[in-house]
Amino acid sequence: MDEVMAAAMLAGADEFIMTFPNGYDTKVGERGASLSGGQRQRISIARALIGNPRILIFDEATSALDNESEKTIQRNMSTILKDRTTLIIEHRLSTIRHADRILVLDQGVIAESGTHEQLMMDKGLYHMLVSQP
């Protein structure tokens, strides 16, 4: 149970889980039917962390999160990513800003590659996307 709770805390799920009548023992229905989209995403992230996998793939893992929940995930990202390979597919640029390497796709082809800082200095497609209001 300690591993489940630690994963839930990293994913920002512990806060809402503890509001349930039975906490971690609450039944939430088939496929989490009684949970919001953001809550389901946080549970999915927590489940992915259990067992300390060497490789993680996050495909739009924060798309349904509100800003506060996304900030919680971002604060915990260094712990989540530590000692593992992680592929993050994301449209929210704030989620990938601290990645070791960012690949920018343009019509299915890698157009640019580098860190956030490198790509911003190159003033290419990534720079344009980040600079949009």
Tab-separated table of C-alpha atoms in Angstrom:
chain	number	residue	atom	x	y	z
A	1	MET	CA	0.000	0.000	0.000
A	2	ASP	CA	2.937	2.347	0.616
A	3	GLU	CA	3.976	2.105	-3.051
A	4	VAL	CA	0.406	2.868	-4.179
A	5	MET	CA	0.172	5.890	-1.898
A	6	ALA	CA	3.600	7.186	-2.981
A	7	ALA	CA	2.623	6.865	-6.658
A	8	ALA	CA	-0.701	8.607	-5.988
A	9	MET	CA	1.098	11.478	-4.271
A	10	LEU	CA	3.498	11.925	-7.210
A	11	ALA	CA	0.547	11.927	-9.608
A	12	GLY	CA	-1.405	14.418	-7.516
A	13	ALA	CA	-4.172	11.872	-6.903
A	14	ASP	CA	-3.772	11.487	-3.133
A	15	GLU	CA	-5.557	14.768	-2.457
A	16	PHE	CA	-8.858	13.721	-4.032
A	17	ILE	CA	-8.559	10.049	-3.027
A	18	MET	CA	-8.486	11.076	0.634
A	19	THR	CA	-11.822	12.913	0.198
A	20	PHE	CA	-13.564	9.651	-0.722
A	21	PRO	CA	-15.606	7.995	2.054
A	22	ASN	CA	-13.246	5.013	2.228
A	23	GLY	CA	-10.092	6.704	0.950
A	24	TYR	CA	-7.973	4.247	-1.012
A	25	ASP	CA	-10.557	1.482	-0.473
A	26	THR	CA	-13.362	3.357	-2.267
A	27	LYS	CA	-14.914	1.677	-5.302
A	28	VAL	CA	-15.075	4.178	-8.168
A	29	GLY	CA	-17.049	2.102	-10.654
A	30	GLU	CA	-16.039	0.293	-13.791
A	31	ARG	CA	-13.239	2.164	-15.590
A	32	GLY	CA	-13.476	4.916	-12.978
A	33	ALA	CA	-16.947	5.951	-14.144
A	34	SER	CA	-17.500	8.158	-11.094
A	35	LEU	CA	-14.214	10.058	-11.607
A	36	SER	CA	-13.644	13.188	-13.679
A	37	GLY	CA	-11.372	13.030	-16.725
A	38	GLY	CA	-8.577	14.738	-14.803
A	39	GLN	CA	-8.943	12.351	-11.869
A	40	ARG	CA	-8.785	9.356	-14.229
A	41	GLN	CA	-5.603	10.768	-15.791
A	42	ARG	CA	-3.958	11.201	-12.390
A	43	ILE	CA	-4.923	7.634	-11.433
A	44	SER	CA	-3.471	6.418	-14.756
A	45	ILE	CA	-0.193	8.211	-14.073
A	46	ALA	CA	-0.053	6.728	-10.562
A	47	ARG	CA	-0.740	3.235	-11.924
A	48	ALA	CA	2.046	3.659	-14.480
A	49	LEU	CA	4.504	4.500	-11.679
A	50	ILE	CA	3.741	1.431	-9.562
A	51	GLY	CA	6.482	-1.157	-9.938
A	52	ASN	CA	9.046	1.505	-10.871
A	53	PRO	CA	9.154	0.760	-14.618
A	54	ARG	CA	12.382	1.528	-16.523
A	55	ILE	CA	10.416	2.990	-19.447
A	56	LEU	CA	7.364	5.271	-19.293
A	57	ILE	CA	5.288	6.510	-22.210
A	58	PHE	CA	3.014	9.477	-21.523
A	59	ASP	CA	0.715	10.205	-24.467
A	60	GLU	CA	-1.167	13.423	-23.696
A	61	ALA	CA	-1.101	12.314	-20.050
A	62	THR	CA	-2.054	15.769	-18.749
A	63	SER	CA	-4.564	16.835	-21.428
A	64	ALA	CA	-7.609	16.714	-19.113
A	65	LEU	CA	-5.897	18.253	-16.082
A	66	ASP	CA	-6.689	21.694	-14.758
A	67	ASN	CA	-3.787	24.110	-14.349
A	68	GLU	CA	-3.295	23.363	-10.642
A	69	SER	CA	-3.176	19.593	-11.177
A	70	GLU	CA	-0.748	20.020	-14.067
A	71	LYS	CA	1.497	22.159	-11.842
A	72	THR	CA	1.508	19.382	-9.236
A	73	ILE	CA	2.629	16.860	-11.859
A	74	GLN	CA	5.301	19.257	-13.139
A	75	ARG	CA	6.644	19.842	-9.612
A	76	ASN	CA	7.001	16.085	-9.216
A	77	MET	CA	8.345	15.457	-12.724
A	78	SER	CA	12.013	15.203	-11.680
A	79	THR	CA	11.093	12.388	-9.261
A	80	ILE	CA	8.780	10.743	-11.803
A	81	LEU	CA	11.475	10.768	-14.518
A	82	LYS	CA	14.448	9.858	-12.300
A	83	ASP	CA	16.438	6.811	-13.453
A	84	ARG	CA	14.093	5.902	-16.299
A	85	THR	CA	13.587	6.549	-19.982
A	86	THR	CA	10.429	8.535	-20.638
A	87	LEU	CA	8.737	9.377	-23.907
A	88	ILE	CA	6.309	12.274	-23.530
A	89	ILE	CA	3.914	13.055	-26.368
A	90	GLU	CA	2.329	16.382	-25.567
A	91	HIS	CA	0.738	19.465	-27.068
A	92	ARG	CA	1.132	21.499	-23.875
A	93	LEU	CA	4.609	22.927	-24.219
A	94	SER	CA	4.856	23.595	-20.481
A	95	THR	CA	4.894	19.839	-19.891
A	96	ILE	CA	8.004	19.209	-22.005
A	97	ARG	CA	10.033	22.332	-21.227
A	98	HIS	CA	12.460	20.482	-18.890
A	99	ALA	CA	12.988	17.418	-21.096
A	100	ASP	CA	16.565	16.334	-21.839
A	101	ARG	CA	15.705	16.243	-25.520
A	102	ILE	CA	12.697	17.575	-27.424
A	103	LEU	CA	11.759	16.331	-30.882
A	104	VAL	CA	9.549	18.691	-32.887
A	105	LEU	CA	7.428	16.971	-35.517
A	106	ASP	CA	6.107	18.761	-38.579
A	107	GLN	CA	3.686	16.667	-40.647
A	108	GLY	CA	5.123	13.452	-39.204
A	109	VAL	CA	8.772	14.334	-39.832
A	110	ILE	CA	11.309	15.379	-37.178
A	111	ALA	CA	11.877	19.057	-37.953
A	112	GLU	CA	14.000	19.991	-34.920
A	113	SER	CA	15.706	18.351	-31.974
A	114	GLY	CA	17.353	19.741	-28.853
A	115	THR	CA	16.756	21.119	-25.386
A	116	HIS	CA	14.232	23.881	-24.770
A	117	GLU	CA	17.045	26.416	-24.578
A	118	GLN	CA	18.692	25.224	-27.806
A	119	LEU	CA	15.429	25.197	-29.714
A	120	MET	CA	14.535	28.673	-28.481
A	121	MET	CA	17.925	30.011	-29.644
A	122	ASP	CA	17.454	28.366	-33.071
A	123	LYS	CA	14.272	30.446	-33.534
A	124	GLY	CA	12.660	27.724	-35.665
A	125	LEU	CA	9.291	25.979	-35.464
A	126	TYR	CA	9.572	25.235	-31.727
A	127	HIS	CA	10.347	28.888	-30.985
A	128	MET	CA	7.337	29.933	-33.043
A	129	LEU	CA	5.038	27.478	-31.219
A	130	VAL	CA	6.275	28.529	-27.770
A	131	SER	CA	5.996	32.217	-28.639
A	132	GLN	CA	2.353	32.011	-29.745
A	133	PRO	CA	-0.070	33.708	-27.351
